[in-house]
Amino acid sequence: MGAYWSEPAMPTDNEISLLEALARAASTALENGRLFSALESLNDHLDQRVRERTSELESAQDKLRQIQKMDVLGQLTGHVAHDFNNLLTPIIGGLDQIIAGGRSPEAVARTANIAMQAAETAQTLVKRLLAFGRRQPLQPTSVNLSETLENMQTLLVSTVGPQIILHVDAAPDVPPVRADRHQLELAILNLVVNARDAMPNGGQVIISAERCKSRLPVPLIPGQFVCLRITDTGIGMTPAVKASATEPFFTTKPVGHGTGLGLSMAHGLAGQLGGALEIVSEVGQGTEIQLWLPIEKQKPVAVVADGDGGEITATQGKVLLIDDNALVRHGTREMLTDLGYDVVDIDNAELGLSMIAADFRPDIVVTDHIMPGMTGAELALRLRVDHPEIALLIISGYEGVDLIAPDIPRLSKPFRRQHLQASIAAAQAQTVGRA
């Protein structure tokens, strides 16, 4: 502007037009600045509202998930209480009859057998619950799947009955899988029972296994797996049933014809082993359950059909028994005494460690794992280093021992006398092998 009005003079029309244009431009710039400032303030406000709303939604979703968990927990508690009350009835009633006395030996034996069957059913229920919650203590080894299925075939044929044709198609060259053989057999049996119940008028069940390293289910990380498929020609599942099929106690069977834990147990087992369970099903088209198991590179353990449960000879000797639960400790002590062992029982690992430090020398230490203070695994690891000549056996009903002390023999609770005897023999054999 100084170029146009460097000296006093009357402005021309062009100069007036230029001045008006500059004034309009300045006004527009000021208005734009105000608008940009308002827009920036609005954006900040919107960002804050979005953050607040997102936080509210996340909080609401968390509350919904907690409500759903509490709902499942309520159903789980109710079903478990109902099932355990049914199982405790013959156990408590039978023991009461035995304690009352006055019955013939045959009647006592019959009552005791009924109570034992109920107790073993309760044990199976607990194992299914632990497998669903991925808390079942596992003893994963290298398992030959083809050989396992071959050994199970007679049992599976009798399970499905005469109306259903069973085909087992597992190639001999299927690589071994990393699994707990007994839990895997239980999962296969449960899945075959589900397939049978889905075909009330008969049909066909096909069990197949193949090596897969592509088209893996979403939960699996890239790797090599064996896919075990159990396929039936039954009624199939609706989308709603399929979505709920692995939930605990979910079942479409009539009351008294299923616990609703078969699929949830298999699902939990697969996840615990590092695999997955997938369901492929349509109404009227049957169902295919896919059990994805990781391949094991170590040499597979030979599968031997279960024997008749005969006695296993173990060298009798001195046992240090450690368990903080008095009932469990006393019951285990009675078993060990009946087996011919000299038993010293205490209720904490620290006392056991101090006794051994004071020259008390048991042939084997049988210890619980979860105890106040020092755990059984911690005690076993200390003794393994300081006193390798002492055999070790951990008894536990919870997972984690195999991760802390994988090479120390373990016996899962609850157990029978022959299981305890066999585990002691295995622990002693391991000690001899290290010597």
XYZ file of N, CA and C in Angstrom, residues 165-335:
513
model
N -22.342 -98.764 11.335
C -21.121 -99.295 10.736
C -19.963 -98.370 11.088
N -18.892 -98.955 11.617
C -17.721 -98.172 12.015
C -16.572 -98.450 11.059
N -16.013 -97.396 10.487
C -14.834 -97.497 9.619
C -13.686 -96.731 10.261
N -12.535 -97.373 10.391
C -11.335 -96.713 10.890
C -10.317 -96.674 9.767
N -9.948 -95.462 9.357
C -9.054 -95.286 8.217
C -7.892 -94.386 8.621
N -6.928 -94.970 9.316
C -5.730 -94.229 9.714
C -4.525 -94.933 9.103
N -3.870 -94.259 8.191
C -2.738 -94.874 7.490
C -1.619 -95.197 8.474
N -0.918 -96.296 8.249
C 0.183 -96.668 9.161
C 1.303 -95.629 9.209
N 1.429 -94.816 8.146
C 2.520 -93.846 8.119
C 2.141 -92.493 8.730
N 0.956 -92.413 9.380
C 0.603 -91.178 10.075
C 1.615 -90.958 11.200
N 2.245 -89.791 11.257
C 3.296 -89.577 12.270
C 2.716 -89.587 13.675
N 3.538 -89.907 14.676
C 3.065 -89.891 16.062
C 2.692 -88.485 16.497
N 1.766 -88.400 17.434
C 1.303 -87.104 17.939
C 1.735 -86.946 19.395
N 1.769 -85.694 19.813
C 2.085 -85.360 21.200
C 0.780 -85.323 21.975
N 0.546 -86.315 22.858
C -0.733 -86.390 23.555
C -0.598 -87.247 24.795
N -1.580 -87.131 25.686
C -1.750 -88.043 26.805
C -2.640 -89.175 26.296
N -2.082 -90.376 26.194
C -2.798 -91.461 25.517
C -4.144 -91.760 26.173
N -4.174 -91.845 27.497
C -5.424 -92.207 28.165
C -6.493 -91.120 27.978
N -6.095 -89.854 28.092
C -7.056 -88.776 27.874
C -7.516 -88.715 26.415
N -6.601 -89.001 25.486
C -6.968 -89.015 24.070
C -7.954 -90.145 23.785
N -7.715 -91.314 24.363
C -8.646 -92.431 24.181
C -10.025 -92.081 24.733
N -10.055 -91.421 25.900
C -11.328 -91.014 26.485
C -12.043 -90.009 25.593
N -11.299 -89.066 25.017
C -11.902 -88.072 24.122
C -12.475 -88.751 22.877
N -11.728 -89.680 22.280
C -12.211 -90.391 21.094
C -13.479 -91.167 21.414
N -13.480 -91.852 22.558
C -14.658 -92.619 22.960
C -15.865 -91.704 23.144
N -15.679 -90.552 23.790
C -16.785 -89.611 23.982
C -17.322 -89.096 22.652
N -16.418 -88.792 21.721
C -16.851 -88.283 20.416
C -17.593 -89.353 19.614
N -17.159 -90.598 19.732
C -17.865 -91.683 19.045
C -19.246 -91.908 19.669
N -19.339 -91.798 20.984
C -20.643 -91.916 21.646
C -21.580 -90.811 21.166
N -21.059 -89.576 21.040
C -21.887 -88.480 20.513
C -22.359 -88.779 19.095
N -21.447 -89.325 18.276
C -21.822 -89.672 16.899
C -22.898 -90.746 16.897
N -22.753 -91.736 17.741
C -23.770 -92.804 17.830
C -25.132 -92.234 18.214
N -25.156 -91.351 19.217
C -26.428 -90.809 19.688
C -27.080 -89.895 18.664
N -26.299 -89.391 17.706
C -26.862 -88.540 16.651
C -27.484 -89.360 15.531
N -27.407 -90.708 15.630
C -27.955 -91.601 14.590
C -28.866 -92.646 15.235
N -30.024 -92.223 15.748
C -30.902 -93.178 16.448
C -31.404 -94.311 15.552
N -31.432 -94.068 14.256
C -31.900 -95.098 13.325
C -30.763 -95.798 12.599
N -29.553 -95.647 13.108
C -28.407 -96.287 12.482
C -27.716 -95.367 11.495
N -26.563 -95.789 11.044
C -25.802 -94.978 10.097
C -24.362 -95.441 10.051
N -23.476 -94.487 9.916
C -22.073 -94.834 9.721
C -21.168 -93.815 10.413
N -20.122 -94.320 11.057
C -19.105 -93.469 11.689
C -17.774 -93.775 11.022
N -17.098 -92.737 10.578
C -15.789 -92.887 9.937
C -14.755 -92.146 10.773
N -13.723 -92.862 11.176
C -12.613 -92.253 11.910
C -11.390 -92.274 11.002
N -10.843 -91.106 10.720
C -9.685 -91.012 9.827
C -8.653 -90.079 10.433
N -7.429 -90.227 9.972
C -6.339 -89.375 10.463
C -5.367 -89.124 9.326
N -4.930 -87.881 9.194
C -3.959 -87.540 8.166
C -3.091 -86.380 8.638
N -1.911 -86.325 8.051
C -0.972 -85.251 8.359
C -1.380 -83.990 7.608
N -1.366 -82.853 8.309
C -1.757 -81.582 7.701
C -0.799 -80.484 8.140
N -0.412 -79.635 7.197
C 0.395 -78.463 7.539
C -0.111 -77.192 6.853
N -1.262 -77.312 6.215
C -1.893 -76.133 5.595
C -3.377 -76.166 5.930
N -4.047 -75.055 5.658
C -5.467 -74.899 5.979
C -5.750 -75.213 7.447
N -4.890 -74.698 8.313
C -5.037 -74.942 9.738
C -6.159 -74.085 10.308
N -6.816 -74.526 11.377
C -7.810 -73.688 12.051
C -7.174 -72.405 12.569
N -8.003 -71.392 12.749
C -7.508 -70.070 13.134
C -6.699 -70.084 14.429
N -7.109 -70.848 15.482
C -6.342 -70.745 16.732
C -4.922 -71.286 16.655
N -4.597 -72.094 15.648
C -3.306 -72.768 15.612
C -2.230 -71.887 14.995
N -1.049 -71.957 15.576
C 0.098 -71.296 14.977
C 0.637 -72.202 13.879
N 1.325 -71.672 12.870
C 1.848 -72.518 11.786
C 2.725 -73.630 12.336
N 2.538 -74.805 11.809
C 3.290 -75.968 12.255
C 2.747 -77.215 11.586
N 3.174 -78.371 12.065
C 2.731 -79.639 11.506
C 1.826 -80.341 12.506
N 0.666 -80.774 12.019
C -0.341 -81.386 12.869
C -0.908 -82.626 12.190
N -1.506 -83.466 13.007
C -2.326 -84.569 12.508
C -3.777 -84.200 12.791
N -4.610 -84.319 11.771
C -6.036 -84.034 11.941
C -6.775 -85.364 12.081
N -7.340 -85.591 13.253
C -8.142 -86.780 13.519
C -9.607 -86.393 13.306
N -10.257 -87.046 12.356
C -11.643 -86.719 12.018
C -12.575 -87.846 12.443
N -13.658 -87.478 13.116
C -14.713 -88.430 13.473
C -15.992 -87.921 12.823
N -16.428 -88.641 11.782
C -17.533 -88.194 10.936
C -18.712 -89.140 11.076
N -19.914 -88.571 11.208
C -21.113 -89.410 11.276
C -22.119 -88.958 10.224
N -23.095 -89.803 9.974
C -24.165 -89.497 9.004
C -25.453 -89.198 9.746
N -25.328 -88.538 10.884
C -26.477 -88.298 11.745
C -27.269 -87.063 11.391
N -27.978 -86.546 12.393
C -28.948 -85.465 12.168
C -28.284 -84.113 11.968
N -27.005 -83.983 12.334
C -26.318 -82.708 12.164
C -26.697 -81.708 13.241
N -26.111 -80.524 13.135
C -26.338 -79.476 14.137
C -26.867 -78.208 13.476
N -27.751 -77.524 14.190
C -28.141 -76.185 13.768
C -27.010 -75.224 14.114
N -26.975 -74.039 13.496
C -25.920 -73.073 13.857
C -25.901 -72.753 15.345
N -27.065 -72.673 15.982
C -27.116 -72.358 17.414
C -26.521 -73.489 18.242
N -26.850 -74.733 17.900
C -26.301 -75.885 18.627
C -24.795 -75.965 18.411
N -24.362 -75.741 17.180
C -22.928 -75.787 16.867
C -22.160 -74.743 17.668
N -22.729 -73.554 17.818
C -22.046 -72.480 18.547
C -21.910 -72.804 20.037
N -22.830 -73.594 20.577
C -22.816 -73.893 22.008
C -22.295 -75.285 22.335
N -21.910 -76.045 21.310
C -21.617 -77.465 21.504
C -20.473 -77.733 22.461
N -19.485 -76.835 22.529
C -18.329 -77.078 23.401
C -18.483 -76.447 24.781
N -19.655 -75.875 25.069
C -19.880 -75.318 26.396
C -20.121 -76.447 27.386
N -19.700 -76.261 28.643
C -19.889 -77.333 29.628
C -21.360 -77.602 29.902
N -21.713 -78.875 29.942
C -23.048 -79.352 30.260
C -24.084 -79.015 29.202
N -23.646 -78.462 28.061
C -24.615 -78.243 26.985
C -24.868 -79.586 26.301
N -26.128 -79.953 26.193
C -26.472 -81.206 25.546
C -27.872 -81.114 24.950
N -28.078 -81.813 23.857
C -29.407 -81.911 23.245
C -30.035 -83.266 23.551
N -29.345 -84.060 24.366
C -29.862 -85.389 24.703
C -30.893 -85.280 25.820
N -31.771 -86.278 25.937
C -32.755 -86.268 27.028
C -32.065 -86.309 28.384
N -32.787 -85.875 29.417
C -32.246 -85.875 30.774
C -31.840 -87.295 31.155
N -30.633 -87.421 31.708
C -30.142 -88.725 32.118
C -29.401 -89.475 31.046
N -29.307 -88.910 29.846
C -28.649 -89.610 28.733
C -27.351 -88.935 28.303
N -26.849 -88.024 29.090
C -25.575 -87.383 28.744
C -25.244 -86.283 29.726
N -23.948 -86.104 29.976
C -23.514 -85.058 30.914
C -23.293 -83.719 30.225
N -23.146 -83.707 28.904
C -22.833 -82.468 28.210
C -21.392 -82.058 28.351
N -20.527 -83.012 28.707
C -19.113 -82.688 28.900
C -18.206 -83.330 27.863
N -18.743 -84.188 27.005
C -17.894 -84.901 26.055
C -17.141 -83.978 25.112
N -17.859 -83.094 24.444
C -17.214 -82.175 23.498
C -16.382 -81.132 24.221
N -16.866 -80.625 25.345
C -16.097 -79.608 26.071
C -14.798 -80.206 26.595
N -14.833 -81.462 27.021
C -13.611 -82.123 27.481
C -12.619 -82.286 26.342
N -13.113 -82.749 25.179
C -12.232 -82.918 24.022
C -11.671 -81.574 23.568
N -12.493 -80.529 23.620
C -12.056 -79.186 23.240
C -10.963 -78.688 24.185
N -11.168 -78.885 25.495
C -10.164 -78.469 26.460
C -8.879 -79.257 26.333
N -9.000 -80.565 26.069
C -7.816 -81.409 25.905
C -6.993 -80.950 24.712
N -7.664 -80.705 23.581
C -6.950 -80.276 22.376
C -6.200 -78.971 22.619
N -6.860 -78.020 23.255
C -6.193 -76.752 23.544
C -5.028 -76.906 24.489
N -5.166 -77.791 25.478
C -4.094 -77.999 26.450
C -2.866 -78.634 25.796
N -3.100 -79.428 24.752
C -1.995 -80.082 24.054
C -1.379 -79.196 22.975
N -1.941 -78.008 22.761
C -1.437 -77.123 21.709
C -2.119 -77.344 20.379
N -3.274 -78.002 20.400
C -4.033 -78.257 19.174
C -5.333 -77.485 19.176
N -6.333 -78.040 18.504
C -7.625 -77.355 18.400
C -8.703 -78.375 18.076
N -9.957 -77.988 18.319
C -11.105 -78.795 17.934
C -12.014 -77.955 17.062
N -12.367 -78.483 15.900
C -13.254 -77.794 14.961
C -14.477 -78.668 14.689
N -15.627 -78.014 14.469
C -16.877 -78.723 14.174
C -17.371 -78.304 12.801
N -17.614 -79.283 11.934
C -18.208 -79.040 10.618
C -19.529 -79.796 10.596
N -20.644 -79.065 10.494
C -21.939 -79.742 10.581
C -23.039 -78.907 9.953
N -23.999 -79.597 9.357
C -25.221 -78.988 8.839
C -26.381 -79.906 9.166
N -27.538 -79.319 9.361
C -28.724 -80.108 9.686
C -29.013 -81.088 8.553
N -29.158 -82.353 8.897
C -29.462 -83.387 7.925
C -28.264 -83.890 7.143
N -27.086 -83.284 7.360
C -25.886 -83.668 6.606
C -24.817 -84.321 7.472
N -25.139 -84.587 8.726
C -24.157 -85.213 9.598
C -23.193 -84.207 10.211
N -22.230 -84.739 10.952
C -21.270 -83.908 11.688
C -19.874 -84.490 11.545
N -18.897 -83.605 11.408
C -17.491 -84.003 11.412
C -16.784 -83.229 12.515
N -16.221 -83.962 13.470
C -15.415 -83.357 14.526
C -13.947 -83.519 14.139
N -13.239 -82.412 14.075
C -11.820 -82.429 13.723
C -10.993 -82.142 14.973
N -10.175 -83.107 15.350
C -9.284 -82.959 16.490
C -7.871 -82.786 15.952
N -7.335 -81.569 16.071
C -6.007 -81.244 15.542
C -4.979 -81.438 16.653
N -4.015 -82.325 16.416
C -3.010 -82.661 17.415
C -1.610 -82.395 16.871
N -0.729 -81.816 17.686
C 0.633 -81.524 17.209
C 1.432 -82.804 16.999
N 2.270 -82.793 15.971
C 3.123 -83.940 15.670
C 4.281 -83.988 16.665
N 4.571 -85.186 17.140
C 5.681 -85.414 18.062
C 6.863 -85.994 17.297
N 8.036 -85.420 17.526
C 9.220 -85.872 16.799
C 9.930 -87.029 17.487
N 9.640 -87.216 18.802
C 10.298 -88.305 19.498
C 9.675 -89.641 19.130
N 10.357 -90.720 19.488
C 9.897 -92.063 19.176
C 8.604 -92.353 19.937
N 7.568 -92.889 19.273
C 6.304 -93.156 19.948
C 6.407 -94.266 20.975
N 5.565 -94.143 22.005
C 5.492 -95.182 23.030
C 4.579 -96.287 22.539
N 5.018 -97.520 22.650
C 4.197 -98.641 22.189
C 2.913 -98.702 22.988
N 1.792 -98.931 22.289
C 0.487 -99.005 22.926
C 0.205 -100.455 23.268
N -0.054 -100.718 24.532
C -0.354 -102.070 24.977
C -1.758 -102.072 25.556
N -2.543 -103.030 25.130
C -3.914 -103.117 25.632
C -3.893 -103.306 27.138
N -4.881 -102.698 27.834
C -4.925 -102.799 29.280
C -5.068 -104.247 29.721
N -4.313 -104.584 30.740
C -4.389 -105.939 31.233
C -5.520 -106.121 32.208
N -5.437 -107.181 33.033
C -6.524 -107.503 33.946
C -6.379 -106.830 35.289
N -5.416 -105.901 35.404
C -5.259 -105.163 36.654
C -4.595 -105.981 37.740
N -3.803 -106.978 37.370
C -3.136 -107.826 38.344
C -2.122 -107.051 39.157
N -1.666 -107.692 40.234
C -0.716 -107.041 41.122
C 0.633 -106.834 40.426
N 1.257 -105.705 40.704
C 2.583 -105.399 40.175
C 3.561 -105.461 41.347
N 4.554 -106.272 41.222
C 5.484 -106.455 42.325
C 6.383 -105.234 42.470
N 6.477 -104.711 43.686
C 7.361 -103.593 43.973
C 8.137 -103.919 45.238
N 9.340 -103.441 45.290
C 10.171 -103.723 46.448
C 9.641 -102.944 47.646
N 9.290 -103.668 48.735
C 8.830 -102.995 49.939
C 10.009 -102.284 50.597
N 9.701 -101.284 51.374
C 10.750 -100.523 52.030
C 10.143 -99.441 52.889
N 10.918 -98.426 53.168
C 10.488 -97.333 54.040
C 9.987 -96.164 53.180
N 8.789 -95.678 53.487
C 8.159 -94.593 52.725
C 7.973 -93.377 53.621
N 8.383 -92.215 53.139
C 8.048 -90.947 53.782
C 6.884 -90.346 53.007
N 5.724 -90.273 53.650
C 4.502 -89.779 53.021
C 4.226 -88.363 53.506
N 4.052 -87.439 52.567
C 3.836 -86.026 52.926
C 2.562 -85.524 52.239
N 1.591 -85.084 53.035
C 0.356 -84.495 52.502
C -0.274 -83.652 53.593
N -0.664 -82.419 53.264
C -1.239 -81.536 54.275
C -2.697 -81.869 54.576
N -3.348 -82.677 53.728
C -4.735 -83.069 53.956
C -4.743 -84.368 54.758
N -5.270 -84.303 55.979
C -5.196 -85.457 56.874
C -5.951 -86.662 56.323
N -7.125 -86.434 55.719
C -7.900 -87.560 55.197
C -7.160 -88.265 54.071
N -6.596 -87.475 53.147
C -5.834 -88.067 52.043
C -4.607 -88.783 52.586
N -3.926 -88.150 53.533
C -2.706 -88.755 54.091
C -3.003 -90.083 54.784
N -4.065 -90.123 55.581
C -4.403 -91.353 56.302
C -4.834 -92.458 55.345
N -5.624 -92.095 54.336
C -6.047 -93.097 53.359
C -4.876 -93.672 52.581
N -3.961 -92.789 52.173
C -2.784 -93.251 51.431
C -1.885 -94.109 52.318
N -1.763 -93.715 53.590
C -0.955 -94.499 54.524
C -1.510 -95.917 54.667
N -2.846 -96.045 54.735
C -3.444 -97.375 54.850
C -3.130 -98.216 53.614
N -3.201 -97.616 52.431
C -2.865 -98.344 51.209
C -1.421 -98.834 51.250
